Coordinates of N, CA and C and ligand atoms in Angstrom, one line a residue:
M1 N -13.8 127.0 -14.4 CA -13.6 126.1 -13.4 C -12.8 125.7 -13.2
R2 N -12.1 125.5 -12.0 CA -10.6 125.1 -12.0 C -11.4 123.5 -11.6
R3 N -10.6 122.9 -11.7 CA -10.5 121.0 -11.7 C -9.4 121.2 -10.7
N4 N -9.8 120.2 -9.2 CA -8.6 119.5 -8.2 C -8.2 118.3 -10.0
A5 N -7.4 117.5 -8.9 CA -6.3 116.4 -9.3 C -7.2 115.1 -9.5
D6 N -8.1 115.2 -8.7 CA -9.2 114.3 -9.5 C -10.0 114.4 -10.7
E7 N -10.1 115.3 -10.3 CA -11.2 115.6 -11.8 C -10.5 115.7 -12.7
L8 N -9.3 115.7 -12.4 CA -8.3 116.4 -14.1 C -8.5 114.1 -14.4
N9 N -7.7 114.1 -13.2 CA -7.5 112.4 -13.5 C -8.6 112.0 -14.1
K10 N -10.0 111.9 -14.2 CA -11.1 111.4 -14.8 C -11.2 111.8 -16.0
M11 N -10.8 113.7 -16.0 CA -10.4 113.7 -17.7 C -9.4 112.7 -18.4
R12 N -8.3 112.5 -17.6 CA -6.8 112.1 -18.6 C -8.1 110.4 -18.9
K13 N -9.0 109.6 -18.3 CA -9.3 108.5 -18.3 C -10.3 109.0 -20.0
A14 N -11.2 109.8 -19.6 CA -11.8 110.1 -20.5 C -11.3 110.6 -22.1
G15 N -10.1 111.6 -21.9 CA -9.1 111.6 -23.3 C -8.9 110.7 -23.6
K16 N -7.9 109.5 -23.1 CA -7.4 107.8 -23.2 C -8.7 107.8 -24.3
V17 N -9.9 107.8 -23.7 CA -10.9 107.2 -24.8 C -11.8 107.7 -26.3
V18 N -11.0 108.6 -25.8 CA -11.5 110.0 -27.3 C -10.5 109.7 -28.0
A19 N -9.1 109.7 -27.8 CA -7.6 109.1 -28.6 C -7.9 108.0 -29.4
E20 N -8.1 106.8 -28.6 CA -8.4 105.7 -29.1 C -9.5 105.5 -29.9
M21 N -10.2 106.2 -30.2 CA -12.0 106.8 -31.3 C -11.0 107.3 -32.2
H22 N -10.5 108.1 -32.3 CA -9.6 108.5 -33.4 C -8.6 107.4 -33.9
E23 N -7.6 106.5 -33.1 CA -6.5 105.9 -34.0 C -7.3 104.7 -33.8
V24 N -8.6 104.2 -34.3 CA -9.3 102.9 -35.1 C -10.4 103.2 -36.0
T25 N -10.7 105.2 -35.7 CA -11.3 105.9 -37.1 C -10.1 106.0 -38.4
R26 N -9.0 106.4 -37.4 CA -7.8 107.0 -38.3 C -8.1 105.9 -39.5
A27 N -7.3 104.6 -38.5 CA -6.9 103.5 -39.5 C -8.1 102.6 -40.6
A28 N -9.3 103.2 -40.2 CA -10.1 102.6 -41.3 C -10.4 103.3 -42.5
I29 N -9.9 104.7 -42.6 CA -10.2 105.6 -43.6 C -9.7 105.0 -44.8
R30 N -10.2 104.9 -46.4 CA -10.0 104.3 -47.2 C -11.1 105.1 -48.1
P31 N -10.9 104.6 -49.2 CA -11.7 105.2 -50.3 C -12.9 103.7 -49.6
G32 N -14.0 103.9 -50.5 CA -15.3 102.5 -49.7 C -15.6 102.5 -48.4
V33 N -15.5 103.2 -47.7 CA -15.9 103.0 -46.2 C -16.2 104.1 -45.9
T34 N -17.9 103.6 -45.6 CA -18.7 104.8 -44.9 C -18.8 105.7 -43.6
T35 N -19.4 106.6 -43.9 CA -19.2 107.6 -42.5 C -19.5 107.0 -41.2
M36 N -20.4 105.8 -41.5 CA -21.3 104.7 -40.4 C -20.2 104.0 -40.4
A37 N -19.9 103.8 -40.9 CA -18.5 101.8 -40.7 C -17.7 103.0 -39.6
L38 N -17.2 104.3 -39.7 CA -16.4 104.7 -38.7 C -17.2 104.5 -37.8
N39 N -18.1 105.3 -37.8 CA -18.8 105.6 -36.4 C -19.0 104.6 -35.7
N40 N -19.2 103.3 -36.2 CA -19.5 102.2 -35.3 C -18.1 101.5 -34.9
L41 N -16.9 101.8 -35.5 CA -15.7 101.3 -34.9 C -15.0 102.5 -33.5
A42 N -15.9 103.5 -33.5 CA -16.0 104.6 -32.8 C -16.5 104.1 -31.0
A43 N -17.9 103.1 -31.5 CA -19.1 102.8 -30.8 C -18.4 102.0 -30.1
D44 N -17.5 100.9 -30.9 CA -17.4 99.5 -30.1 C -16.2 100.5 -28.7
V45 N -15.4 100.8 -29.5 CA -14.6 101.3 -28.6 C -15.1 102.2 -27.2
I46 N -15.5 103.1 -27.6 CA -16.8 103.5 -25.9 C -17.4 102.4 -25.0
A47 N -17.8 101.1 -26.0 CA -18.6 100.5 -25.3 C -17.3 99.5 -24.5
R48 N -16.4 99.2 -25.0 CA -15.4 98.3 -24.7 C -14.5 98.5 -23.1
R49 N -14.7 100.1 -23.8 CA -14.1 100.5 -22.5 C -15.3 101.6 -21.7
G50 N -16.3 101.3 -20.9 CA -16.8 101.4 -20.7 C -17.1 102.7 -20.4
A51 N -17.4 103.2 -21.4 CA -17.8 104.9 -21.3 C -18.6 104.8 -22.1
R52 N -19.4 106.2 -21.6 CA -20.2 106.9 -22.7 C -20.0 107.9 -23.4
S53 N -21.5 107.6 -24.3 CA -21.0 109.1 -25.0 C -21.7 110.6 -25.3
N54 N -20.5 111.7 -25.4 CA -21.2 112.6 -24.8 C -22.5 112.8 -26.4
F55 N -22.2 112.4 -27.7 CA -22.5 113.2 -29.0 C -24.0 112.4 -29.0
L56 N -24.5 111.5 -29.0 CA -25.4 110.5 -29.2 C -26.6 111.4 -28.1
N57 N -27.8 111.5 -29.1 CA -28.9 112.3 -28.7 C -28.7 113.9 -27.9
Y58 N -27.3 114.6 -28.3 CA -26.9 115.6 -28.0 C -27.9 116.4 -29.0
G59 N -28.3 117.6 -28.2 CA -28.9 119.0 -29.2 C -30.7 118.5 -29.2
R60 N -31.0 119.4 -30.2 CA -31.9 119.1 -31.4 C -31.5 119.2 -32.4
P61 N -32.4 118.3 -33.1 CA -33.1 117.3 -32.6 C -31.4 116.2 -32.1
P62 N -32.3 115.5 -31.8 CA -31.2 114.3 -31.3 C -29.5 114.1 -32.4
F63 N -28.9 114.6 -31.8 CA -28.1 113.9 -32.6 C -28.0 112.2 -32.7
P64 N -27.9 111.8 -33.2 CA -28.0 109.9 -34.3 C -27.0 109.3 -34.3
A65 N -25.7 109.8 -33.4 CA -24.4 109.1 -33.3 C -23.0 109.6 -32.7
V66 N -22.2 108.7 -31.9 CA -21.4 109.0 -31.2 C -20.0 109.5 -32.1
I67 N -19.9 109.9 -33.5 CA -19.1 110.4 -34.0 C -19.9 111.3 -35.1
C68 N -19.2 112.9 -35.3 CA -19.3 113.8 -36.0 C -18.6 112.8 -37.0
A69 N -18.8 112.9 -38.3 CA -18.2 112.7 -39.8 C -18.9 113.4 -41.0
S70 N -17.7 114.6 -41.5 CA -18.4 116.2 -42.1 C -17.0 115.6 -43.0
P71 N -17.0 115.4 -44.4 CA -16.3 115.6 -45.7 C -16.1 116.8 -46.3
N72 N -15.1 116.9 -47.2 CA -15.2 117.8 -47.7 C -15.4 119.5 -47.6
D73 N -16.6 120.3 -47.5 CA -16.9 121.2 -47.6 C -17.7 121.7 -46.3
M74 N -18.3 120.3 -45.6 CA -18.7 120.5 -44.8 C -17.9 120.9 -43.8
I75 N -18.0 121.8 -42.6 CA -17.3 122.2 -41.9 C -17.4 121.6 -40.4
V76 N -18.7 121.7 -40.0 CA -19.2 120.5 -38.3 C -19.9 119.8 -38.9
H77 N -20.3 118.9 -37.5 CA -21.9 118.2 -37.3 C -21.8 117.2 -38.6
G78 N -21.1 116.6 -39.3 CA -22.2 115.8 -40.0 C -22.5 114.8 -39.6
I79 N -23.7 113.5 -39.9 CA -24.4 112.5 -39.2 C -24.1 111.9 -40.0
P80 N -22.9 111.0 -39.1 CA -22.9 109.4 -40.2 C -23.7 108.4 -40.7
G81 N -23.9 108.2 -42.4 CA -24.6 107.6 -42.5 C -23.8 106.1 -43.7
D82 N -24.4 107.1 -45.3 CA -24.2 105.9 -45.7 C -23.2 106.4 -46.7
Y83 N -22.8 107.8 -47.0 CA -22.0 108.9 -47.5 C -20.3 108.0 -47.5
V84 N -20.0 107.2 -48.9 CA -19.0 106.6 -48.8 C -17.7 107.4 -49.0
L85 N -16.9 107.3 -48.4 CA -15.4 107.8 -48.7 C -15.0 107.5 -50.1
Q86 N -14.5 109.3 -50.7 CA -13.8 108.9 -51.8 C -12.4 109.3 -52.0
D87 N -11.9 108.6 -53.2 CA -10.5 109.0 -53.5 C -10.2 110.3 -53.6
G88 N -9.5 111.3 -52.7 CA -9.5 112.9 -52.7 C -10.6 113.6 -52.1
D89 N -11.2 113.0 -50.9 CA -11.7 113.1 -50.1 C -10.8 114.0 -48.9
I90 N -11.3 115.0 -48.4 CA -10.5 115.4 -46.8 C -12.3 115.0 -45.6
I91 N -11.5 114.4 -44.7 CA -12.8 113.8 -44.0 C -12.4 113.9 -42.2
S92 N -13.7 115.0 -41.8 CA -13.1 114.8 -40.1 C -14.1 114.5 -39.6
I93 N -12.8 114.0 -38.5 CA -14.7 113.3 -36.9 C -13.9 114.1 -36.3
D94 N -15.1 114.3 -35.4 CA -15.1 114.7 -34.1 C -15.9 113.7 -33.2
C95 N -15.3 113.6 -31.6 CA -16.0 112.2 -30.9 C -15.8 113.1 -29.6
G96 N -15.8 112.1 -28.6 CA -15.7 112.5 -27.2 C -16.6 111.1 -26.7
A97 N -16.2 111.2 -25.4 CA -16.3 110.5 -24.3 C -17.2 111.1 -23.2
I98 N -17.9 110.0 -21.9 CA -17.6 110.7 -21.0 C -17.1 108.9 -19.5
V99 N -16.1 109.3 -19.1 CA -15.9 108.6 -17.9 C -15.8 109.0 -16.6
E100 N -16.2 108.3 -16.0 CA -16.8 109.0 -14.4 C -17.4 110.0 -14.2
G101 N -18.4 110.6 -15.4 CA -18.6 112.0 -15.0 C -18.4 112.6 -16.3
Y102 N -16.9 112.6 -16.4 CA -15.5 113.7 -16.9 C -15.8 113.3 -18.2
H103 N -15.4 114.6 -19.0 CA -16.0 114.9 -20.2 C -14.1 114.9 -21.3
G104 N -14.5 114.1 -22.3 CA -12.9 114.5 -23.4 C -14.2 114.6 -25.1
D105 N -13.4 115.7 -25.5 CA -13.6 115.7 -27.0 C -12.4 115.9 -27.7
A106 N -12.3 115.7 -29.1 CA -11.2 116.1 -30.0 C -12.1 115.9 -31.1
A107 N -11.1 116.2 -32.5 CA -11.6 116.4 -33.8 C -10.1 116.0 -34.7
Y108 N -10.3 115.4 -35.6 CA -9.5 115.5 -36.3 C -10.2 115.5 -38.4
T109 N -8.6 115.9 -38.8 CA -9.1 115.8 -40.3 C -8.4 114.6 -40.8
A110 N -8.7 114.2 -42.0 CA -7.2 113.5 -42.3 C -7.9 113.5 -44.2
G111 N -6.9 113.4 -44.6 CA -7.0 112.7 -46.2 C -7.3 111.3 -46.6
V112 N -8.5 111.3 -47.8 CA -8.9 110.1 -47.9 C -8.0 109.4 -49.3
G113 N -7.0 109.0 -49.5 CA -6.5 108.3 -50.5 C -5.5 109.3 -51.1
E114 N -5.2 109.9 -52.1 CA -4.7 110.9 -52.7 C -5.1 112.1 -53.0
I115 N -4.5 113.2 -51.7 CA -5.7 114.6 -51.5 C -5.3 115.8 -52.6
S116 N -5.3 116.3 -52.6 CA -4.5 117.2 -53.4 C -4.2 118.9 -52.8
A117 N -3.1 119.5 -53.6 CA -2.3 120.2 -52.8 C -2.4 121.3 -52.0
T118 N -3.8 121.8 -52.2 CA -4.6 122.3 -51.4 C -5.2 122.0 -50.2
A119 N -5.6 120.5 -50.4 CA -6.2 120.2 -48.9 C -4.5 119.6 -48.1
K120 N -4.3 119.5 -48.6 CA -2.7 118.8 -48.0 C -2.3 120.3 -46.5
R121 N -2.1 121.1 -47.9 CA -1.8 122.4 -46.5 C -2.7 122.9 -45.9
L122 N -3.7 122.7 -46.7 CA -5.2 123.4 -45.2 C -5.2 122.3 -44.0
L123 N -5.0 120.7 -44.1 CA -4.8 120.0 -42.9 C -3.7 120.4 -42.0
E124 N -2.0 121.0 -42.5 CA -1.3 121.1 -41.9 C -1.1 122.1 -41.7
V125 N -1.8 123.7 -41.7 CA -1.9 125.0 -41.3 C -3.1 124.5 -40.2
T126 N -4.7 124.1 -40.3 CA -5.5 123.4 -39.4 C -5.3 122.4 -37.8
E127 N -4.1 121.9 -38.0 CA -3.7 121.7 -37.1 C -2.5 122.2 -36.5
R128 N -1.1 122.9 -37.2 CA -0.6 124.0 -36.7 C -1.2 124.8 -35.6
S129 N -2.4 125.5 -36.6 CA -2.7 126.8 -35.7 C -3.3 126.5 -34.5
M130 N -4.1 125.4 -34.4 CA -4.3 123.8 -33.0 C -3.5 124.6 -32.0
Y131 N -2.3 124.0 -32.4 CA -1.6 124.0 -31.5 C -0.6 125.2 -31.1
A132 N -0.6 125.9 -31.9 CA -0.5 127.6 -31.7 C -1.3 128.0 -30.6
G133 N -2.5 127.5 -31.3 CA -3.6 127.8 -29.8 C -3.3 127.4 -28.3
I134 N -3.2 125.8 -28.8 CA -2.9 125.2 -27.2 C -1.5 126.3 -26.1
D135 N -0.2 126.5 -27.2 CA 0.7 127.3 -26.5 C 0.3 128.0 -25.4
Q136 N -1.5 128.4 -25.4 CA -1.4 130.0 -25.5 C -2.0 129.7 -24.1
L137 N -1.9 129.0 -23.7 CA -2.8 128.2 -22.4 C -2.1 127.4 -21.1
T138 N -1.3 128.8 -20.8 CA -0.2 128.8 -19.6 C -0.6 130.0 -18.8
I139 N -0.6 129.0 -17.1 CA -0.9 130.2 -15.8 C -0.5 131.7 -16.6
G140 N -1.5 132.6 -15.7 CA -1.4 134.0 -15.8 C -2.0 134.6 -17.7
N141 N -1.6 133.6 -18.6 CA -2.1 134.4 -19.8 C -3.9 134.5 -19.7
R142 N -4.4 135.0 -21.1 CA -5.1 135.8 -20.9 C -5.8 134.3 -22.2
L143 N -7.2 133.6 -21.9 CA -7.4 133.1 -22.8 C -7.8 133.4 -24.1
H144 N -8.4 134.8 -24.8 CA -8.8 134.7 -25.9 C -6.9 135.2 -26.9
E145 N -6.3 134.8 -26.2 CA -4.2 134.9 -26.7 C -4.5 133.6 -27.8
V146 N -5.3 132.4 -27.1 CA -5.9 131.2 -28.2 C -6.0 131.7 -29.1
G147 N -6.9 132.1 -29.2 CA -7.6 132.8 -30.6 C -6.6 133.8 -31.6
R148 N -6.4 134.6 -30.8 CA -5.2 135.6 -31.7 C -4.5 134.3 -32.4
A149 N -4.1 133.2 -31.4 CA -2.8 132.6 -32.2 C -3.5 131.6 -33.2
V150 N -4.1 131.3 -33.3 CA -5.2 130.4 -34.2 C -5.1 131.2 -35.3
Q151 N -5.7 131.9 -34.9 CA -5.7 133.5 -36.4 C -4.9 133.5 -37.3
Q152 N -4.2 134.1 -36.5 CA -2.9 134.0 -37.2 C -2.1 133.3 -38.2
V153 N -2.3 132.1 -37.7 CA -1.4 131.0 -38.2 C -2.4 130.8 -39.6
A154 N -3.6 130.3 -39.2 CA -4.6 130.5 -40.8 C -4.6 131.4 -41.4
E155 N -4.4 132.9 -41.2 CA -4.4 133.9 -42.3 C -3.7 134.3 -42.6
A156 N -2.3 133.7 -42.0 CA -1.5 133.8 -42.8 C -0.7 133.1 -44.0
A157 N -1.8 132.0 -43.6 CA -1.7 130.9 -45.0 C -2.7 131.4 -46.3
G158 N -3.4 132.1 -45.6 CA -4.5 132.3 -46.8 C -5.8 132.1 -46.7
F159 N -5.9 131.9 -45.0 CA -7.2 130.8 -44.9 C -8.3 131.4 -44.0
S160 N -9.5 131.2 -43.9 CA -10.2 131.9 -43.2 C -10.6 130.6 -42.1
V161 N -10.4 131.5 -40.7 CA -11.2 131.0 -39.5 C -12.9 131.6 -40.0
V162 N -13.2 129.5 -38.4 CA -14.5 130.2 -38.7 C -15.1 131.1 -37.7
R163 N -16.0 131.3 -37.6 CA -16.7 132.7 -36.5 C -18.3 132.2 -35.0
D164 N -18.5 131.2 -35.5 CA -20.0 131.3 -35.2 C -19.8 129.5 -35.0
F165 N -18.9 129.1 -34.9 CA -18.4 128.2 -33.7 C -17.2 128.0 -33.2
V166 N -16.9 127.5 -32.0 CA -15.9 127.7 -31.0 C -15.9 126.7 -30.3
G167 N -14.3 126.8 -29.5 CA -14.2 126.0 -28.9 C -14.6 126.5 -27.5
H168 N -14.5 126.0 -26.2 CA -15.2 126.0 -24.9 C -14.7 125.1 -24.1
A169 N -15.0 125.3 -22.7 CA -14.3 125.0 -21.3 C -14.9 123.7 -21.4
I170 N -14.7 122.8 -20.8 CA -15.1 121.4 -20.7 C -14.8 120.7 -19.2
G171 N -16.1 119.8 -18.6 CA -15.5 119.1 -17.6 C -16.4 118.2 -17.2
T172 N -17.5 118.3 -16.3 CA -19.2 118.0 -15.8 C -19.8 117.7 -17.5
A173 N -20.3 118.7 -18.2 CA -20.6 118.5 -19.5 C -19.5 118.8 -20.5
M174 N -20.0 118.7 -22.0 CA -19.2 118.8 -22.8 C -19.3 120.0 -23.2
H175 N -20.0 121.1 -23.3 CA -19.8 122.4 -23.3 C -19.9 123.4 -22.3
E176 N -18.8 123.7 -21.7 CA -19.4 125.0 -20.7 C -18.4 126.0 -21.1
S177 N -18.8 126.7 -19.6 CA -18.5 128.2 -20.3 C -16.8 128.3 -19.4
P178 N -15.8 129.4 -20.3 CA -15.6 130.3 -21.5 C -16.1 129.4 -22.8
Q179 N -16.6 130.1 -23.8 CA -16.0 130.1 -25.1 C -14.7 130.2 -25.0
V180 N -14.7 129.5 -26.0 CA -12.7 130.1 -26.7 C -12.9 130.1 -28.3
P181 N -13.2 131.5 -29.0 CA -13.1 132.2 -29.9 C -11.6 131.2 -31.3
N182 N -12.1 131.0 -31.9 CA -10.6 130.7 -32.8 C -10.3 131.9 -33.2
Y183 N -10.5 133.4 -33.0 CA -9.9 134.3 -33.6 C -9.7 135.3 -32.2
W184 N -9.2 136.7 -32.8 CA -8.9 137.7 -31.7 C -10.8 138.7 -31.3
P185 N -11.8 138.3 -30.0 CA -12.9 138.5 -30.4 C -13.0 140.1 -30.0
G186 N -11.5 141.2 -29.4 CA -11.3 142.2 -29.1 C -11.5 142.6 -28.1
T187 N -11.4 141.3 -26.7 CA -11.0 141.6 -25.9 C -10.5 140.5 -24.9
P188 N -9.3 140.8 -24.0 CA -8.0 139.9 -23.8 C -8.5 137.7 -22.9
G189 N -10.1 138.0 -22.6 CA -10.7 137.5 -22.0 C -10.4 137.1 -20.2
P190 N -10.5 135.9 -19.7 CA -10.7 136.0 -18.3 C -8.9 135.5 -17.9
V191 N -8.4 135.9 -17.2 CA -7.3 135.0 -16.7 C -6.8 133.4 -16.9
L192 N -5.5 132.6 -17.3 CA -5.7 131.3 -17.1 C -5.1 130.6 -15.5
K193 N -6.2 129.9 -15.2 CA -5.4 129.8 -13.9 C -5.2 127.7 -13.5
E194 N -4.8 127.2 -13.0 CA -4.3 125.7 -12.9 C -5.4 125.5 -12.8
G195 N -5.4 124.0 -13.9 CA -6.5 122.9 -13.4 C -8.0 123.4 -14.6
M196 N -7.9 124.9 -15.3 CA -9.1 124.9 -16.2 C -9.0 124.1 -17.4
V197 N -10.0 123.8 -17.7 CA -9.8 123.2 -19.1 C -10.8 123.4 -19.8
F198 N -9.7 123.4 -21.1 CA -10.2 123.7 -22.3 C -10.6 122.8 -23.7
A199 N -11.3 122.8 -24.2 CA -11.1 122.4 -25.8 C -10.9 123.4 -27.0
V200 N -9.7 123.3 -26.9 CA -9.7 124.3 -28.3 C -9.5 123.7 -29.6
E201 N -10.2 124.0 -30.6 CA -11.3 123.0 -32.3 C -11.2 124.1 -33.4
P202 N -9.5 124.3 -33.2 CA -10.0 125.6 -35.0 C -11.1 124.5 -36.4
M203 N -11.6 125.5 -36.8 CA -11.9 125.2 -37.8 C -12.0 125.9 -39.1
V204 N -10.8 125.7 -39.7 CA -10.6 126.6 -40.9 C -10.5 126.4 -42.8
N205 N -11.0 127.6 -43.4 CA -11.7 127.1 -44.2 C -10.6 127.8 -45.6
V206 N -10.6 127.0 -46.6 CA -10.4 127.2 -48.0 C -10.4 129.0 -48.4
G207 N -11.3 128.8 -48.4 CA -12.8 129.8 -49.1 C -13.0 130.8 -47.9
T208 N -14.0 131.4 -47.8 CA -15.1 132.3 -47.2 C -15.2 131.2 -45.5
Y209 N -15.1 132.2 -44.4 CA -15.7 131.6 -43.5 C -17.2 131.7 -43.5
D210 N -18.3 131.9 -44.4 CA -19.6 131.7 -44.2 C -19.6 130.5 -44.3
W211 N -20.9 130.6 -44.1 CA -22.2 129.1 -43.7 C -23.1 128.6 -44.3
Y212 N -24.1 127.5 -44.2 CA -25.0 127.3 -44.5 C -25.4 125.8 -43.7
E213 N -27.0 125.8 -43.1 CA -27.0 124.2 -42.3 C -28.0 124.2 -43.7
R214 N -27.5 122.8 -43.7 CA -28.0 121.5 -44.4 C -30.0 121.5 -43.6
D215 N -30.6 121.2 -44.5 CA -31.8 120.4 -44.2 C -32.0 119.7 -42.5
D216 N -31.0 118.6 -42.8 CA -30.9 117.8 -41.2 C -30.6 118.5 -40.5
H217 N -30.8 119.8 -40.2 CA -30.4 120.9 -39.1 C -29.4 120.4 -38.7
W218 N -28.0 119.7 -38.4 CA -26.6 119.9 -38.1 C -25.7 119.8 -38.9
S219 N -25.6 119.5 -40.4 CA -24.9 120.0 -41.4 C -24.4 121.0 -41.5
I220 N -23.0 121.3 -40.9 CA -22.9 122.9 -41.6 C -21.9 122.8 -42.5
M221 N -21.9 123.6 -43.9 CA -21.6 123.6 -45.2 C -20.5 125.2 -45.3
T222 N -19.2 125.4 -46.3 CA -19.2 126.3 -46.5 C -20.0 126.5 -47.6
Q223 N -20.5 128.2 -47.3 CA -21.7 128.8 -48.0 C -20.6 128.9 -49.9
D224 N -19.6 129.1 -50.2 CA -18.5 128.8 -51.0 C -18.4 127.2 -52.0
G225 N -18.3 126.5 -51.2 CA -18.6 124.9 -51.4 C -17.3 124.1 -51.3
K226 N -16.3 125.3 -50.8 CA -14.4 124.8 -51.0 C -14.5 124.7 -49.2
L227 N -13.0 123.5 -49.4 CA -13.2 123.5 -48.2 C -13.1 123.1 -46.6
S228 N -13.1 122.8 -45.8 CA -12.5 123.0 -44.2 C -12.3 122.0 -43.7
A229 N -11.5 122.5 -43.1 CA -11.1 121.3 -41.6 C -11.0 121.6 -40.4
H230 N -11.0 120.8 -39.6 CA -11.1 120.3 -38.2 C -10.6 119.9 -37.2
F231 N -9.4 120.6 -36.7 CA -8.4 120.1 -35.8 C -9.0 120.6 -33.8
E232 N -9.0 119.6 -33.3 CA -9.2 119.7 -31.7 C -8.9 118.9 -30.7
H233 N -8.1 119.2 -29.5 CA -7.9 118.4 -28.4 C -8.2 119.5 -26.8
T234 N -8.6 118.3 -26.2 CA -8.8 118.6 -24.4 C -7.4 118.9 -23.8
I235 N -7.5 119.9 -23.7 CA -6.3 120.1 -23.2 C -6.7 120.7 -21.7
A236 N -5.0 120.9 -20.6 CA -5.5 121.5 -19.0 C -4.6 122.5 -18.5
V237 N -4.3 123.1 -18.3 CA -3.8 124.0 -17.8 C -3.4 123.9 -16.4
T238 N -1.8 123.5 -16.7 CA -0.9 123.3 -15.9 C 0.2 123.4 -15.4
D239 N 1.6 123.7 -14.1 CA 2.0 124.8 -14.1 C 3.0 123.5 -14.7
N240 N 2.8 122.8 -15.5 CA 4.1 122.4 -16.2 C 3.5 122.8 -17.8
G241 N 2.8 123.8 -18.1 CA 2.2 124.1 -19.4 C 0.8 123.5 -19.5
P242 N 0.5 124.1 -21.1 CA -0.9 122.8 -21.2 C -0.5 121.4 -21.6
E243 N -1.7 120.1 -20.5 CA -1.4 119.6 -20.8 C -3.1 118.8 -22.1
I244 N -2.3 118.0 -22.9 CA -3.3 117.2 -23.9 C -3.6 116.1 -23.4
F245 N -5.1 115.8 -23.1 CA -5.8 114.8 -22.8 C -6.0 114.2 -24.3
T246 N -6.0 114.4 -24.8 CA -6.8 113.8 -25.9 C -5.9 112.7 -26.5
I247 N -4.6 112.3 -26.5 CA -3.8 112.0 -27.2 C -3.4 110.1 -26.2
A248 N -2.8 109.6 -27.4 CA -2.7 109.0 -26.9 C -1.5 108.2 -25.3
Ligands
MG1 MG1 -16.1 120.9 -28.8
MG2 MG1 -15.2 118.5 -31.0

């Protein structure tokens, strides 16, 4: 779906709130902090900005928090709680906000204290794969070039791209059609037009892309217990190229 100038402005505002949630949580990440403490900082931003959370009560069972916090071998959808961040962990924070009915959605992975060389490389490669995908969001290009670009970067580094969780169009709902795979799905997908908005969100694993779900029905773990990282932005297709909404 194409969004008009007024809608894009609302999405810009939602994106700014999400960027601020990233800023305050990132600044608080250190050994000894719980994932619930990070959630509460993000909730404060939502309240302060008069926004609403698109994560809280999402899905079944209803998601109980405003951020997902996924450490180490957790790929996505971690429920914040009493988990205490340890020196050497990596932690993926995914969050969103609604402003005037329009959604923003973005994620990052950060190191806690001193992290391994492999973890550092995973974070760098995953973020770079996201930007390679974002660069494909130009008028006239085909949507699935995003996934092709992401996959090239991740696999060139010897990592794998998660298949079963993907990016998405976004607007008056967080998850709209079409989906945005982080790999080449075998077809070029729709032609990109001005005013389309997508969340590009590669999840990249050190080992296999296979996964399992924990008994809480949310936490998605790597099958082999190796590390996973996740970066995401909300981006509009504009006649000046891709415009990232979820940055400060
Ligand atoms: Mg998303
Ligand atoms: Mg997200």
